[in-house]
């Protein structure tokens, strides 16, 4: 008898790809009817995500490169230098963001909730950006994020 816990993942060529503020985001798992979604995120050198917060927890597992993760804890700001194999959790409503300060792309898997997945899939571009995001693009993404329960605090 086959286990019902097996989840088929997408082969690279079949994974749905989105681009959000310069990052390439590939959906690996989306279990409909649950909050579980797994995306692989490629962060180019020099790229970052703005500080933001949302109701759901989030888990990052670094696959390649290094990522600087900033989060605001009860004890104040915390900066984590994470490398391949490291796992970083973000509790619900915690302000956080990340940056790739290195010279090579950083890749991580992210476990996110349904609202975050819907935001990525609805608002992400299907083609990579040709330039850094403009102020207009950032303002549009900030407004869109709010509709999905994501508050962007600093772009």
Coordinates of N, CA and C in Angstrom, one line a residue:
X1 N 0.8 -1.2 0.0 CA 0.0 0.0 0.0 C 0.9 1.2 0.0
X2 N 0.5 2.2 -0.8 CA 1.3 3.5 -0.9 C 1.0 4.4 0.2
X3 N 2.0 5.1 0.8 CA 1.8 6.0 1.8 C 1.0 7.2 1.3
X4 N 0.1 7.8 2.1 CA -0.6 9.0 1.6 C 0.2 10.2 2.0
X5 N 1.4 10.1 2.6 CA 2.2 11.2 3.0 C 3.1 11.7 1.9
X6 N 3.2 10.9 0.8 CA 4.0 11.3 -0.3 C 3.5 12.5 -1.1
X7 N 4.3 13.5 -1.4 CA 3.9 14.6 -2.1 C 4.8 14.7 -3.3
X8 N 4.2 14.8 -4.5 CA 5.0 14.9 -5.7 C 5.5 16.3 -5.9
X9 N 6.8 16.5 -6.1 CA 7.3 17.9 -6.3 C 7.5 18.1 -7.8
X10 N 7.6 19.3 -8.2 CA 7.7 19.7 -9.6 C 9.2 19.5 -10.0
X11 N 9.4 19.0 -11.2 CA 10.7 19.0 -11.8 C 11.0 20.4 -12.2
X12 N 12.3 20.8 -12.2 CA 12.7 22.2 -12.5 C 11.9 22.8 -13.7
X13 N 11.8 22.0 -14.7 CA 11.2 22.6 -15.9 C 9.7 22.7 -15.8
X14 N 9.1 22.0 -14.8 CA 7.7 22.1 -14.6 C 7.3 23.1 -13.5
X15 N 8.2 23.5 -12.6 CA 7.9 24.3 -11.5 C 7.4 25.7 -12.0
X16 N 6.4 26.2 -11.3 CA 5.9 27.5 -11.7 C 6.9 28.6 -11.2
X17 N 7.3 29.5 -12.1 CA 8.3 30.5 -11.7 C 7.7 31.9 -11.7
X18 N 8.1 32.6 -10.7 CA 7.6 34.0 -10.5 C 8.8 34.9 -10.2
X19 N 8.8 36.1 -10.4 CA 9.8 37.1 -10.1 C 9.2 38.2 -9.3
X20 N 9.7 38.3 -8.0 CA 9.2 39.4 -7.1 C 10.3 40.2 -6.7
X21 N 10.3 41.5 -7.1 CA 11.4 42.5 -6.7 C 12.8 41.9 -6.9
X22 N 13.0 41.2 -8.0 CA 14.3 40.7 -8.4 C 14.6 39.3 -8.0
X23 N 13.9 38.7 -7.1 CA 14.1 37.3 -6.7 C 13.3 36.4 -7.6
X24 N 14.0 35.3 -8.0 CA 13.3 34.2 -8.7 C 12.7 33.3 -7.7
X25 N 11.4 33.0 -7.8 CA 10.7 32.2 -6.8 C 10.0 31.0 -7.6
X26 N 10.3 29.8 -7.2 CA 9.8 28.6 -7.9 C 8.9 27.8 -6.9
X27 N 7.7 27.6 -7.3 CA 6.8 26.8 -6.4 C 7.2 25.3 -6.6
X28 N 7.5 24.7 -5.4 CA 7.8 23.3 -5.4 C 6.7 22.4 -4.9
X29 N 5.9 22.9 -3.9 CA 4.8 22.1 -3.4 C 3.7 23.1 -3.0
X30 N 2.5 22.8 -3.4 CA 1.3 23.5 -2.9 C 0.2 22.5 -2.6
X31 N -0.1 22.3 -1.4 CA -1.1 21.3 -1.0 C -2.4 22.1 -0.8
X32 N -3.3 21.9 -1.8 CA -4.6 22.7 -1.7 C -5.4 22.3 -0.5
X33 N -6.0 23.3 0.0 CA -6.9 23.0 1.2 C -6.1 23.1 2.5
X34 N -4.8 23.3 2.4 CA -3.9 23.5 3.6 C -3.2 24.8 3.5
X35 N -2.4 25.1 4.5 CA -1.6 26.3 4.5 C -0.2 26.1 3.9
X36 N 0.1 24.8 3.7 CA 1.5 24.4 3.4 C 1.9 24.7 1.9
X37 N 2.9 25.5 1.7 CA 3.5 25.8 0.4 C 5.0 25.8 0.6
X38 N 5.7 25.3 -0.4 CA 7.1 25.4 -0.4 C 7.6 26.0 -1.7
X39 N 8.4 27.0 -1.6 CA 9.0 27.7 -2.7 C 10.5 27.7 -2.6
X40 N 11.2 27.6 -3.7 CA 12.6 27.8 -3.7 C 12.9 29.2 -4.2
X41 N 13.7 30.0 -3.5 CA 13.9 31.4 -3.8 C 15.4 31.6 -4.2
X42 N 15.6 32.2 -5.3 CA 17.0 32.5 -5.7 C 17.1 34.0 -5.6
X43 N 18.1 34.5 -4.7 CA 18.3 35.9 -4.4 C 19.7 36.3 -5.1
X44 N 19.6 37.1 -6.1 CA 20.8 37.5 -6.8 C 21.8 38.3 -5.8
X45 N 23.0 38.4 -6.1 CA 24.0 39.2 -5.3 C 23.5 40.6 -5.3
X46 N 23.4 41.2 -4.1 CA 23.0 42.6 -3.9 C 21.5 42.8 -3.7
X47 N 20.7 41.7 -3.9 CA 19.3 41.8 -3.8 C 18.8 41.7 -2.4
X48 N 17.7 42.2 -2.1 CA 17.1 42.1 -0.7 C 15.6 42.2 -0.8
X49 N 15.0 41.7 0.3 CA 13.5 41.9 0.4 C 13.3 42.9 1.4
X50 N 12.3 43.8 1.3 CA 12.0 44.8 2.3 C 11.6 44.2 3.6
X51 N 11.8 44.9 4.7 CA 11.3 44.4 6.0 C 9.8 44.4 5.9
X52 N 9.3 43.3 6.4 CA 7.8 43.1 6.4 C 7.4 42.1 7.5
X53 N 6.1 42.0 7.6 CA 5.5 41.1 8.6 C 4.2 40.5 8.1
X54 N 3.8 39.4 8.6 CA 2.6 38.7 8.2 C 2.2 37.8 9.3
X55 N 0.9 37.4 9.3 CA 0.3 36.6 10.4 C 0.9 35.1 10.4
X56 N 1.4 34.6 9.3 CA 1.8 33.2 9.3 C 3.3 33.1 9.7
X57 N 3.7 32.0 10.3 CA 5.1 31.7 10.5 C 5.7 31.4 9.1
X58 N 7.0 31.4 9.1 CA 7.8 31.2 7.8 C 9.1 30.4 8.2
X59 N 9.5 29.5 7.4 CA 10.7 28.8 7.7 C 11.6 28.9 6.4
X60 N 12.9 29.2 6.6 CA 13.9 29.3 5.5 C 14.9 28.2 5.7
X61 N 15.2 27.4 4.7 CA 16.3 26.5 4.7 C 17.3 26.9 3.6
X62 N 18.5 27.3 4.0 CA 19.4 27.8 3.0 C 20.0 26.6 2.2
X63 N 19.9 26.6 0.9 CA 20.4 25.6 0.1 C 21.8 25.9 -0.5
X64 N 22.0 27.1 -0.9 CA 23.3 27.5 -1.6 C 23.6 29.0 -1.2
X65 N 24.9 29.3 -1.1 CA 25.3 30.7 -0.9 C 25.0 31.1 0.6
X66 N 25.0 32.4 0.8 CA 24.8 32.9 2.2 C 23.7 34.0 2.1
X67 N 23.0 34.1 3.2 CA 21.9 35.0 3.2 C 21.9 35.7 4.6
X68 N 21.8 37.0 4.6 CA 21.7 37.8 5.9 C 20.2 38.0 6.1
X69 N 19.8 37.4 7.3 CA 18.4 37.5 7.6 C 18.3 38.5 8.9
X70 N 17.4 39.5 8.7 CA 17.2 40.4 9.8 C 15.8 40.2 10.3
X71 N 15.7 40.1 11.7 CA 14.4 40.0 12.3 C 14.3 40.8 13.6
X72 N 13.2 41.3 13.9 CA 13.0 42.1 15.1 C 12.4 41.2 16.2
X73 N 13.2 40.8 17.2 CA 12.7 39.9 18.2 C 12.3 40.7 19.4
X74 N 11.8 40.0 20.5 CA 11.4 40.7 21.7 C 12.6 41.3 22.4
X75 N 13.8 40.8 22.1 CA 15.0 41.4 22.7 C 15.7 42.5 21.8
X76 N 15.0 42.8 20.7 CA 15.5 43.8 19.8 C 15.9 43.2 18.4
X77 N 16.6 44.0 17.6 CA 16.9 43.6 16.2 C 18.0 42.4 16.3
X78 N 17.9 41.5 15.4 CA 18.8 40.4 15.3 C 19.2 40.2 13.9
X79 N 20.4 40.0 13.6 CA 20.9 39.7 12.3 C 21.6 38.4 12.3
X80 N 21.2 37.5 11.3 CA 21.7 36.1 11.2 C 22.4 36.0 9.9
X81 N 23.6 35.5 9.9 CA 24.3 35.1 8.7 C 24.1 33.6 8.5
X82 N 23.3 33.3 7.5 CA 22.9 31.9 7.3 C 23.6 31.3 6.1
X83 N 24.1 30.1 6.1 CA 24.7 29.4 5.0 C 24.0 28.1 4.7
X84 N 24.5 27.4 3.7 CA 23.9 26.2 3.2 C 23.7 25.2 4.4
X85 N 22.5 24.7 4.6 CA 22.1 23.8 5.6 C 21.5 24.4 6.8
X86 N 21.6 25.7 7.0 CA 21.0 26.4 8.1 C 19.5 26.6 7.9
X87 N 18.8 26.5 9.0 CA 17.3 26.7 9.0 C 17.0 27.9 10.0
X88 N 16.2 28.8 9.5 CA 15.8 30.0 10.3 C 14.3 30.0 10.3
X89 N 13.7 30.2 11.5 CA 12.3 30.3 11.6 C 11.9 31.7 11.9
X90 N 10.8 32.1 11.3 CA 10.2 33.5 11.6 C 8.8 33.3 12.2
X91 N 8.7 33.6 13.4 CA 7.3 33.5 14.1 C 6.3 34.4 13.4
X92 N 5.0 34.1 13.7 CA 4.0 35.0 13.2 C 4.1 36.5 13.6
X93 N 3.9 37.4 12.8 CA 3.9 38.8 13.0 C 5.3 39.4 13.3
X94 N 6.3 38.6 13.2 CA 7.7 39.1 13.4 C 8.2 39.9 12.2
X95 N 8.6 41.1 12.4 CA 9.2 41.9 11.3 C 10.5 41.3 10.9
X96 N 10.7 41.1 9.6 CA 11.9 40.5 9.1 C 12.2 40.9 7.7
X97 N 13.3 40.5 7.2 CA 13.7 40.7 5.8 C 15.0 40.0 5.6
X98 N 15.5 40.0 4.3 CA 16.8 39.3 4.1 C 17.5 40.0 2.9
X99 N 18.8 39.7 2.9 CA 19.6 40.3 1.8 C 20.7 39.3 1.5
X100 N 21.1 39.4 0.2 CA 22.3 38.7 -0.3 C 23.4 39.6 -0.4
X101 N 24.4 39.7 0.5 CA 25.5 40.6 0.5 C 26.7 40.0 -0.2
X102 N 26.5 38.7 -0.7 CA 27.6 38.0 -1.3 C 27.8 38.3 -2.8
X103 N 28.7 37.6 -3.4 CA 29.0 37.8 -4.9 C 28.4 36.7 -5.7
X104 N 27.7 35.7 -5.1 CA 27.0 34.7 -5.9 C 25.6 34.6 -5.4
X105 N 24.7 34.0 -6.2 CA 23.3 33.9 -5.8 C 23.2 33.1 -4.5
X106 N 22.2 33.4 -3.7 CA 21.8 32.6 -2.6 C 20.5 31.9 -2.9
X107 N 20.3 30.7 -2.5 CA 19.1 29.9 -2.8 C 18.6 29.3 -1.5
X108 N 17.3 29.5 -1.2 CA 16.7 28.9 0.0 C 15.3 28.4 -0.3
X109 N 14.9 27.4 0.4 CA 13.5 26.9 0.4 C 12.8 27.6 1.5
X110 N 11.6 28.0 1.2 CA 10.8 28.7 2.1 C 9.4 28.0 2.3
X111 N 9.0 27.8 3.5 CA 7.7 27.2 3.8 C 6.8 28.4 4.2
X112 N 5.7 28.6 3.4 CA 4.9 29.8 3.6 C 3.4 29.4 3.6
X113 N 2.6 30.3 4.0 CA 1.1 30.0 4.1 C 0.4 30.3 2.8
X114 N -0.8 30.1 2.8 CA -1.7 30.3 1.6 C -1.7 31.7 1.1
X115 N -1.8 32.7 2.0 CA -1.8 34.1 1.6 C -0.5 34.5 1.0
X116 N 0.6 34.1 1.5 CA 1.9 34.5 0.9 C 2.0 33.8 -0.5
X117 N 1.6 32.5 -0.6 CA 1.7 31.8 -1.9 C 0.8 32.5 -2.9
X118 N -0.4 32.9 -2.5 CA -1.3 33.6 -3.4 C -0.8 35.0 -3.9
X119 N -0.1 35.7 -2.9 CA 0.5 37.0 -3.3 C 1.6 36.7 -4.3
X120 N 2.5 35.8 -4.1 CA 3.5 35.5 -5.1 C 3.0 35.1 -6.4
X121 N 2.0 34.3 -6.4 CA 1.4 33.8 -7.7 C 0.6 34.8 -8.4
X122 N -0.1 35.7 -7.7 CA -0.9 36.7 -8.3 C -0.1 38.0 -8.7
X123 N 0.9 38.3 -8.0 CA 1.6 39.6 -8.2 C 3.0 39.4 -8.8
X124 N 3.5 38.2 -8.8 CA 4.9 38.0 -9.3 C 4.8 38.1 -10.8
X125 N 5.9 38.6 -11.4 CA 6.1 38.6 -12.9 C 6.5 37.3 -13.4
X126 N 6.2 37.0 -14.7 CA 6.6 35.7 -15.2 C 7.9 35.8 -16.0
X127 N 8.4 37.0 -16.1 CA 9.7 37.2 -16.8 C 10.6 37.9 -15.8
X128 N 11.9 37.6 -15.8 CA 12.9 38.3 -14.9 C 12.9 39.8 -15.2
X129 N 13.1 40.6 -14.2 CA 13.2 42.1 -14.4 C 14.5 42.4 -15.2
X130 N 14.4 43.5 -15.9 CA 15.5 44.0 -16.7 C 16.4 45.0 -15.9
X131 N 15.8 45.5 -14.8 CA 16.5 46.5 -14.0 C 16.0 46.4 -12.6
X132 N 16.6 47.1 -11.7 CA 16.2 47.2 -10.3 C 14.7 47.7 -10.2
X133 N 13.9 47.3 -9.2 CA 12.6 47.8 -9.2 C 12.5 49.3 -9.0
X134 N 11.6 49.9 -9.7 CA 11.4 51.3 -9.6 C 10.6 51.7 -8.4
X135 N 10.5 52.9 -8.0 CA 9.7 53.3 -6.8 C 8.2 53.0 -7.1
X136 N 7.8 53.1 -8.4 CA 6.4 52.8 -8.7 C 6.1 51.3 -8.5
X137 N 7.1 50.5 -8.9 CA 6.9 49.0 -8.8 C 6.9 48.7 -7.3
X138 N 7.7 49.2 -6.5 CA 7.7 49.0 -5.1 C 6.4 49.4 -4.4
X139 N 5.9 50.6 -4.8 CA 4.6 51.1 -4.3 C 3.5 50.2 -4.7
X140 N 3.5 49.7 -5.9 CA 2.4 48.8 -6.4 C 2.5 47.4 -5.6
X141 N 3.7 46.9 -5.4 CA 3.9 45.6 -4.7 C 3.5 45.8 -3.2
X142 N 3.8 47.0 -2.6 CA 3.4 47.2 -1.2 C 1.9 47.2 -1.1
X143 N 1.2 47.9 -2.0 CA -0.3 47.9 -1.9 C -0.8 46.5 -2.1
X144 N -0.3 45.8 -3.1 CA -0.8 44.4 -3.3 C -0.5 43.5 -2.1
X145 N 0.6 43.6 -1.5 CA 0.9 42.8 -0.4 C -0.1 43.0 0.8
X146 N -0.5 44.3 1.0 CA -1.4 44.6 2.0 C -2.8 43.8 1.8
X147 N -3.1 43.6 0.6 CA -4.4 42.9 0.3 C -4.3 41.4 0.7
X148 N -3.0 40.9 0.8 CA -2.8 39.5 1.2 C -2.4 39.4 2.7
X149 N -2.5 40.4 3.5 CA -2.2 40.4 4.9 C -0.7 40.5 5.2
X150 N 0.0 41.0 4.2 CA 1.5 41.2 4.3 C 1.7 42.7 4.5
X151 N 2.4 43.2 5.5 CA 2.6 44.6 5.7 C 4.1 44.8 5.4
X152 N 4.4 45.6 4.4 CA 5.8 46.0 4.1 C 6.1 47.3 4.8
X153 N 7.1 47.2 5.7 CA 7.4 48.4 6.5 C 8.5 49.3 6.0
X154 N 9.4 48.8 5.2 CA 10.5 49.6 4.7 C 10.9 49.0 3.4
X155 N 10.9 49.8 2.3 CA 11.2 49.2 1.0 C 12.7 49.6 0.7

